Short mmCIF file of C-alpha atoms in Angstrom, two decimals:
data_model
loop_
_atom_site.label_atom_id
_atom_site.label_comp_id
_atom_site.label_asym_id
_atom_site.label_seq_id
_atom_site.Cartn_x
_atom_site.Cartn_y
_atom_site.Cartn_z
CA MET N 1 23.32 7.99 -0.28
CA SER N 2 26.15 5.93 1.15
CA SER N 3 25.58 6.44 4.87
CA ARG N 4 22.71 5.24 7.02
CA ILE N 5 19.97 7.75 7.77
CA PHE N 6 18.27 7.35 11.13
CA LEU N 7 14.60 8.16 11.62
CA ASN N 8 13.99 8.90 15.28
CA ASP N 9 10.30 8.62 16.12
CA THR N 10 8.65 11.01 18.58
CA THR N 11 5.02 9.93 18.16
CA LEU N 12 4.86 9.06 21.85
CA ARG N 13 6.21 12.45 22.91
CA ASP N 14 5.65 15.22 20.37
CA GLY N 15 2.88 13.29 18.68
CA GLU N 16 0.96 12.96 21.92
CA GLN N 17 1.20 16.73 22.36
CA ALA N 18 -1.31 17.12 19.52
CA PRO N 19 -4.51 18.71 20.84
CA GLY N 20 -6.78 16.17 22.47
CA VAL N 21 -4.46 13.20 22.08
CA ALA N 22 -3.78 11.07 25.17
CA PHE N 23 -2.43 7.54 24.82
CA THR N 24 -3.15 4.96 27.48
CA VAL N 25 -0.25 3.02 28.98
CA ALA N 26 -1.22 -0.04 26.96
CA GLU N 27 -1.42 1.99 23.76
CA LYS N 28 2.00 3.55 24.34
CA LEU N 29 3.60 0.18 24.92
CA GLU N 30 1.90 -1.38 21.89
CA ILE N 31 2.89 1.51 19.64
CA ALA N 32 6.47 1.34 20.92
CA GLU N 33 6.57 -2.37 20.06
CA SER N 34 5.15 -1.72 16.59
CA LEU N 35 7.67 1.06 15.96
CA ALA N 36 10.49 -1.27 16.96
CA ALA N 37 9.11 -4.06 14.77
CA ALA N 38 9.00 -1.65 11.83
CA GLY N 39 12.73 -0.96 12.23
CA VAL N 40 12.66 2.43 13.95
CA PRO N 41 16.05 2.71 15.72
CA GLU N 42 15.16 5.30 18.34
CA ILE N 43 11.93 6.24 20.10
CA GLU N 44 11.43 9.42 22.08
CA ILE N 45 9.25 7.71 24.63
CA GLY N 46 7.98 10.61 26.72
CA THR N 47 8.61 13.51 29.09
CA PRO N 48 9.41 12.14 32.56
CA VAL N 49 8.88 15.44 34.40
CA MET N 50 5.16 15.20 33.60
CA GLY N 51 4.83 13.09 36.73
CA ALA N 52 4.68 9.66 38.29
CA ASP N 53 2.32 8.17 35.70
CA GLU N 54 4.60 9.16 32.84
CA ILE N 55 7.63 7.83 34.67
CA ASP N 56 5.88 4.52 35.31
CA THR N 57 4.93 4.24 31.64
CA ILE N 58 8.49 4.94 30.54
CA ARG N 59 9.82 2.38 33.03
CA ALA N 60 7.39 -0.18 31.63
CA ALA N 61 8.64 0.55 28.10
CA VAL N 62 12.25 0.19 29.23
CA ALA N 63 11.37 -3.13 30.85
CA ARG N 64 10.16 -4.49 27.49
CA GLY N 65 13.78 -4.62 26.32
CA LEU N 66 12.93 -3.44 22.83
CA PRO N 67 15.77 -3.39 20.26
CA VAL N 68 15.69 0.41 20.07
CA ARG N 69 17.15 3.33 21.95
CA LEU N 70 14.53 4.87 24.24
CA THR N 71 15.02 8.57 24.80
CA ALA N 72 13.40 10.92 27.30
CA TRP N 73 12.74 14.52 26.33
CA CYS N 74 13.87 16.96 29.01
CA ARG N 75 14.21 20.65 29.46
CA MET N 76 17.71 21.52 30.49
CA THR N 77 16.83 21.64 34.19
CA SER N 78 17.74 19.56 37.22
CA GLU N 79 14.08 18.74 37.80
CA ASP N 80 13.67 17.25 34.33
CA PHE N 81 16.98 15.43 34.49
CA ASP N 82 16.21 13.87 37.87
CA ALA N 83 12.88 12.62 36.52
CA ALA N 84 14.69 11.05 33.56
CA VAL N 85 17.05 9.27 35.93
CA GLU N 86 14.06 7.91 37.83
CA SER N 87 12.42 6.69 34.61
CA GLY N 88 15.35 4.41 33.81
CA VAL N 89 15.89 5.48 30.19
CA PRO N 90 19.39 5.15 28.74
CA ALA N 91 19.24 8.37 26.72
CA VAL N 92 18.09 11.95 27.11
CA ASN N 93 17.36 14.80 24.75
CA LEU N 94 18.25 17.90 26.73
CA SER N 95 16.39 20.74 25.09
CA LEU N 96 17.07 24.47 25.33
CA PRO N 97 15.85 27.43 23.26
CA ALA N 98 18.36 28.56 20.67
CA SER N 99 16.74 31.77 19.46
CA ASP N 100 17.10 35.02 21.35
CA ILE N 101 13.31 35.33 21.26
CA GLN N 102 12.76 32.16 23.24
CA LEU N 103 15.84 32.43 25.43
CA ALA N 104 14.74 35.79 26.74
CA ALA N 105 11.00 35.19 26.92
CA LYS N 106 11.08 31.69 28.39
CA LEU N 107 14.23 31.63 30.49
CA GLY N 108 15.56 35.15 30.85
CA LEU N 109 18.90 33.95 29.47
CA ASP N 110 21.33 35.41 26.98
CA GLN N 111 23.50 33.36 24.62
CA ALA N 112 26.44 33.16 27.03
CA GLY N 113 24.19 31.91 29.80
CA ALA N 114 22.72 29.28 27.48
CA LEU N 115 26.18 27.95 26.63
CA GLN N 116 27.10 27.69 30.29
CA LEU N 117 23.90 25.80 31.03
CA ILE N 118 24.53 23.38 28.16
CA GLU N 119 28.06 22.67 29.36
CA ARG N 120 26.89 22.03 32.91
CA MET N 121 23.83 19.88 32.17
CA VAL N 122 25.41 17.81 29.39
CA GLY N 123 28.40 17.16 31.60
CA ARG N 124 26.11 16.02 34.40
CA ALA N 125 24.20 13.67 32.09
CA ILE N 126 27.37 12.18 30.64
CA ALA N 127 28.74 11.61 34.14
CA SER N 128 25.53 9.74 34.93
CA GLY N 129 26.05 7.38 31.99
CA PHE N 130 23.43 8.72 29.58
CA PHE N 131 23.58 8.91 25.82
CA VAL N 132 23.01 12.62 25.32
CA ALA N 133 21.45 14.60 22.50
CA VAL N 134 21.06 18.35 22.77
CA GLY N 135 17.93 19.91 21.35
CA CYS N 136 18.06 23.41 19.90
CA GLU N 137 14.49 24.63 20.19
CA ASP N 138 13.57 27.30 17.63
CA ALA N 139 16.87 26.79 15.80
CA SER N 140 15.28 28.13 12.62
CA ARG N 141 15.11 31.62 14.15
CA ALA N 142 18.45 31.49 15.98
CA GLU N 143 21.64 33.28 15.01
CA ARG N 144 23.88 30.96 12.99
CA ASP N 145 26.98 31.82 14.97
CA HIS N 146 25.20 30.96 18.20
CA LEU N 147 24.03 27.63 16.79
CA ALA N 148 27.61 26.82 15.84
CA ARG N 149 28.74 27.62 19.36
CA VAL N 150 25.94 25.49 20.82
CA ILE N 151 27.03 22.52 18.71
CA GLU N 152 30.68 23.02 19.67
CA THR N 153 29.85 23.38 23.38
CA ALA N 154 27.53 20.35 23.38
CA ALA N 155 30.13 18.20 21.62
CA ARG N 156 32.92 19.30 23.93
CA ALA N 157 30.76 18.42 26.94
CA GLY N 158 30.17 14.92 25.57
CA ALA N 159 26.89 15.07 23.62
CA SER N 160 26.66 12.71 20.67
CA ARG N 161 24.07 14.58 18.66
CA VAL N 162 22.45 18.00 18.26
CA ARG N 163 18.86 18.46 17.14
CA LEU N 164 17.93 21.49 15.05
CA ALA N 165 14.23 22.18 15.55
CA ASP N 166 12.09 24.28 13.25
CA THR N 167 9.78 24.74 16.21
CA VAL N 168 7.31 27.14 14.61
CA GLY N 169 7.57 25.75 11.09
CA VAL N 170 8.97 28.78 9.27
CA LEU N 171 11.62 27.15 7.09
CA ASP N 172 11.30 26.08 3.48
CA PRO N 173 13.48 23.45 1.75
CA PHE N 174 15.90 26.07 0.44
CA SER N 175 16.50 27.78 3.78
CA THR N 176 16.65 24.40 5.49
CA PHE N 177 19.33 23.20 3.10
CA GLU N 178 21.33 26.37 3.59
CA LEU N 179 21.10 26.20 7.38
CA VAL N 180 22.06 22.56 7.71
CA THR N 181 24.79 22.71 5.07
CA GLN N 182 26.53 25.52 6.93
CA LEU N 183 26.31 23.83 10.33
CA ALA N 184 27.05 20.27 9.17
CA ALA N 185 30.26 21.37 7.49
CA GLN N 186 31.79 22.24 10.85
CA SER N 187 29.88 20.02 13.26
CA PRO N 188 31.93 17.47 15.22
CA VAL N 189 28.76 15.47 16.02
CA ASP N 190 25.76 14.18 14.11
CA LEU N 191 22.96 16.63 13.41
CA GLU N 192 19.26 15.81 13.62
CA PHE N 193 16.46 17.81 12.05
CA HIS N 194 13.05 18.21 13.69
CA ALA N 195 10.44 19.76 11.39
CA HIS N 196 7.00 21.20 12.06
CA ASN N 197 4.37 21.30 9.36
CA ASP N 198 2.75 24.72 9.81
CA LEU N 199 3.26 25.57 6.14
CA GLY N 200 2.90 22.01 4.88
CA LEU N 201 6.67 21.69 4.33
CA ALA N 202 7.78 19.34 7.11
CA THR N 203 8.57 16.36 4.90
CA ALA N 204 10.20 18.48 2.20
CA ASN N 205 12.29 20.31 4.80
CA THR N 206 13.35 17.03 6.37
CA LEU N 207 14.52 15.67 3.01
CA ALA N 208 16.42 18.91 2.40
CA ALA N 209 18.08 18.66 5.81
CA ILE N 210 19.20 15.10 5.12
CA ARG N 211 20.57 16.06 1.71
CA ALA N 212 22.45 18.91 3.43
CA GLY N 213 24.16 16.57 5.86
CA ALA N 214 21.84 15.75 8.75
CA ARG N 215 22.04 12.03 9.52
CA HIS N 216 19.03 11.92 11.84
CA ALA N 217 15.45 13.02 11.27
CA SER N 218 12.79 13.41 13.92
CA VAL N 219 9.44 12.08 12.69
CA THR N 220 6.01 10.97 13.91
CA VAL N 221 3.55 8.46 12.53
CA LEU N 222 0.99 10.28 10.36
CA GLY N 223 2.83 13.53 11.15
CA LEU N 224 0.93 13.63 14.45
CA GLY N 225 1.98 16.57 16.60
CA GLU N 226 1.33 20.07 17.81
CA ARG N 227 -0.63 22.46 15.58
CA ALA N 228 -0.20 21.18 11.99
CA GLY N 229 2.02 18.33 13.16
CA ASN N 230 5.48 17.08 12.32
CA ALA N 231 7.23 15.33 9.45
CA ALA N 232 5.46 12.02 8.84
CA LEU N 233 7.47 8.85 9.38
CA GLU N 234 5.79 7.09 6.48
CA GLU N 235 6.40 9.96 4.06
CA VAL N 236 10.04 10.47 4.97
CA ALA N 237 10.83 6.74 5.01
CA ALA N 238 9.21 6.10 1.62
CA ALA N 239 10.69 9.21 0.02
CA MET N 240 14.17 8.41 1.26
CA ALA N 241 13.95 4.88 -0.12
CA VAL N 242 12.37 5.73 -3.48
CA LEU N 243 13.96 9.09 -4.29
CA GLN N 244 17.33 8.87 -2.57
CA GLY N 245 17.96 5.13 -2.33
CA ALA N 246 18.85 5.70 1.32
CA ASP N 247 19.00 3.00 3.95
CA THR N 248 16.74 3.93 6.88
CA GLY N 249 16.20 0.39 8.11
CA ILE N 250 12.44 0.94 8.05
CA ASP N 251 10.19 -1.89 6.84
CA LEU N 252 8.02 0.10 4.44
CA THR N 253 5.39 -2.64 4.28
CA ALA N 254 4.74 -2.19 8.01
CA LEU N 255 3.70 1.46 7.60
CA PRO N 256 -0.03 1.05 6.78
CA ALA N 257 -0.71 -1.09 9.86
CA LEU N 258 1.41 1.20 12.04
CA ALA N 259 -0.50 4.25 10.80
CA ALA N 260 -3.84 2.55 11.49
CA GLU N 261 -2.74 1.65 15.00
CA VAL N 262 -1.65 5.19 15.85
CA ALA N 263 -4.76 6.71 14.28
CA GLN N 264 -7.00 4.49 16.39
CA ALA N 265 -5.10 5.27 19.60
CA ALA N 266 -5.11 9.01 18.82
CA ARG N 267 -8.79 8.95 17.87
CA ARG N 268 -7.86 10.58 14.58
CA SER N 269 -9.08 9.58 11.13
CA ILE N 270 -6.63 9.07 8.27
CA ALA N 271 -7.46 11.31 5.33
CA ALA N 272 -8.21 9.35 2.17
CA THR N 273 -5.53 11.38 0.38
CA LYS N 274 -2.86 11.00 3.09
CA PRO N 275 0.35 10.07 1.26
CA ILE N 276 1.48 6.46 1.56
CA VAL N 277 -1.27 5.28 3.93
CA GLY N 278 -4.48 7.04 2.80
CA ALA N 279 -7.30 4.89 1.39
CA ASP N 280 -7.27 6.59 -2.03
CA VAL N 281 -3.60 7.22 -2.73
CA PHE N 282 -3.32 4.15 -4.96
CA ALA N 283 -6.85 4.38 -6.33
CA HIS N 284 -7.45 5.41 -9.96
CA GLU N 285 -10.70 6.56 -11.58
CA SER N 286 -9.80 8.69 -14.59
CA GLY N 287 -10.40 6.76 -17.79
CA ILE N 288 -7.18 7.99 -19.41
CA HIS N 289 -5.14 7.03 -16.34
CA VAL N 290 -6.67 3.59 -15.96
CA ALA N 291 -6.24 2.76 -19.64
CA GLY N 292 -2.55 3.63 -19.33
CA LEU N 293 -2.06 1.79 -16.04
CA LEU N 294 -3.54 -1.42 -17.38
CA LYS N 295 -1.00 -1.37 -20.20
CA ASP N 296 1.99 -0.31 -18.08
CA PRO N 297 1.72 0.69 -14.39
CA ARG N 298 4.59 3.13 -14.83
CA THR N 299 2.42 5.43 -16.93
CA TYR N 300 0.61 6.88 -13.91
CA GLN N 301 2.35 5.29 -10.93
CA GLY N 302 5.48 6.90 -9.50
CA LEU N 303 5.49 4.76 -6.36
CA ASP N 304 4.86 1.04 -6.58
CA PRO N 305 2.21 0.39 -3.91
CA VAL N 306 3.74 -3.02 -3.19
CA LEU N 307 6.79 -1.28 -1.72
CA VAL N 308 4.64 0.12 1.09
CA GLY N 309 2.42 -2.90 1.60
CA ARG N 310 -0.43 -1.60 -0.56
CA CYS N 311 -2.05 -2.52 -3.86
CA ARG N 312 -3.47 -0.59 -6.77
CA ARG N 313 -7.26 -0.15 -6.92
CA ILE N 314 -9.41 0.71 -9.93
CA VAL N 315 -12.37 2.90 -8.98
CA ILE N 316 -15.45 3.24 -11.16
CA GLY N 317 -17.00 6.70 -11.17
CA LYS N 318 -17.98 9.75 -13.15
CA HIS N 319 -14.60 9.97 -14.88
CA SER N 320 -14.20 6.28 -15.75
CA GLY N 321 -13.83 4.99 -19.28
CA ALA N 322 -15.00 1.81 -20.98
CA THR N 323 -11.60 0.16 -20.43
CA ALA N 324 -11.91 0.49 -16.65
CA ILE N 325 -15.51 -0.77 -16.68
CA ALA N 326 -14.50 -3.77 -18.77
CA HIS N 327 -11.62 -4.50 -16.42
CA VAL N 328 -13.73 -4.44 -13.25
CA LEU N 329 -16.47 -6.52 -14.90
CA SER N 330 -13.90 -9.08 -16.02
CA GLU N 331 -12.82 -9.54 -12.41
CA SER N 332 -16.42 -10.64 -11.73
CA GLY N 333 -16.46 -13.06 -14.65
CA ARG N 334 -18.26 -10.83 -17.14
CA ASP N 335 -17.16 -9.60 -20.54
CA LEU N 336 -18.40 -6.18 -21.54
CA ASP N 337 -20.53 -6.50 -24.67
CA PRO N 338 -19.14 -3.98 -27.21
CA ASP N 339 -22.68 -3.17 -28.30
CA LEU N 340 -23.54 -2.16 -24.71
CA ALA N 341 -20.30 -0.35 -23.87
CA ALA N 342 -21.48 3.18 -24.74
CA ALA N 343 -24.80 2.79 -22.95
CA MET N 344 -23.11 1.20 -19.94
CA LEU N 345 -20.59 4.04 -19.73
CA ALA N 346 -23.35 6.66 -19.87
CA CYS N 347 -25.32 4.80 -17.21
CA VAL N 348 -22.32 4.58 -14.89
CA ARG N 349 -21.52 8.27 -15.24
CA ARG N 350 -25.13 9.28 -14.54
CA LYS N 351 -25.28 7.03 -11.50
CA ALA N 352 -21.97 8.30 -10.09
CA ALA N 353 -23.05 11.92 -10.53
CA GLU N 354 -26.39 11.16 -8.92
CA ILE N 355 -24.96 9.52 -5.80
CA LYS N 356 -21.85 11.79 -5.76
CA SER N 357 -19.69 8.77 -5.12
CA SER N 358 -17.95 5.89 -6.83
CA ILE N 359 -19.67 2.75 -8.05
CA THR N 360 -18.77 -0.45 -6.22
CA ALA N 361 -17.99 -3.63 -8.14
CA ILE N 362 -21.24 -5.16 -6.90
CA GLN N 363 -23.23 -2.15 -8.10
CA LEU N 364 -21.44 -2.21 -11.44
CA VAL N 365 -22.24 -5.88 -11.99
CA ASP N 366 -25.85 -5.27 -11.02
CA LEU N 367 -26.13 -2.37 -13.51
CA TYR N 368 -24.57 -4.44 -16.26
CA ASP N 369 -26.70 -7.53 -15.59
CA ARG N 370 -29.86 -5.44 -15.68
CA MET N 371 -28.73 -3.78 -18.89
CA CYS N 372 -28.02 -7.16 -20.45
CA SER N 373 -31.42 -8.44 -19.32
CA ASP N 374 -33.15 -5.40 -20.80
CA ALA N 375 -31.28 -5.89 -24.08
CA VAL N 376 -32.35 -9.55 -24.25
CA GLY N 377 -35.92 -8.53 -23.49
CA ARG N 378 -35.91 -6.03 -26.35
CA ASP N 379 -34.49 -8.65 -28.72
CA LEU N 380 -37.34 -10.99 -27.78
CA GLY N 381 -39.91 -8.24 -28.06
CA ILE N 382 -40.56 -8.25 -24.34
CA GLY N 383 -41.17 -4.96 -22.52
#
């Protein structure tokens, strides 16, 4: 891809809306600094209308002078806008339902009324000196013609970007691509895609939206967010770099530490199989896989762990082969005796099945040393 793709992080807004998650002021500021250090260009820092504490936290973040754009999320109301002004942020995301379902149920508005509100509130924000993005909540269930009119109205009023939100996570990559392609073809401003992961498709949908013409993607660290969460920053950043060769400006090697920091602050564990940052995603146990990897990493490695600040790990367990056992033993200064290889392999597999876990390097060495000792004893007629 020739143009820059911008990953706009909303861990500190949408991410914090995950059930039971509440960041302290110190945690918010530290995470914001880490996001900036990792190359994130824009941070949705919070929702000012939540009250004085949130406003104070946002003001503290603004005072840090981070090299990012800090954005406040606001409903398209005077109350929310006034709170954003008080918080001191330079940018606002003015959000309004786009679907008839939400317009009627939440606001009692029709499409014409929504367009009038957008024109009025965007104009007010522009007059106040804000960078303005307009958020289309529930865009995935909105009428396409109405979305086109929303984009046109927002642009005419001075907005620089429009966010298309799959608020309830009902899109797939094909419908996402179709939606964004149609709207991007006629949009006078940049489009941003905000995915939810209810069907496990947030990252895939985000990649589809970018391929279709969206230049901005809304993401959160670890995919933290409401219900099943959002598109994960680390997944989208790595996929864009590896699969698309796109420039996101993100330091991929910073992602593991960033994920650990957010997980600790959110009091959430990181699944061992979590793409990019999980403990086991670059671990290999299968004997066939390990034998191939030791000859050429490309045999069973589609993503070089070094690119994301990780390293490959050989795990000894029930499915290991003699090659893997020999490799791990060699790292401890031991050469696997060919005459003991079959017995050692059988011993390792029995032990792993018994403990229902992998065998550590220390345990492996201990097993091997005892086996060697027993073999020497038999040769000497001892035991």
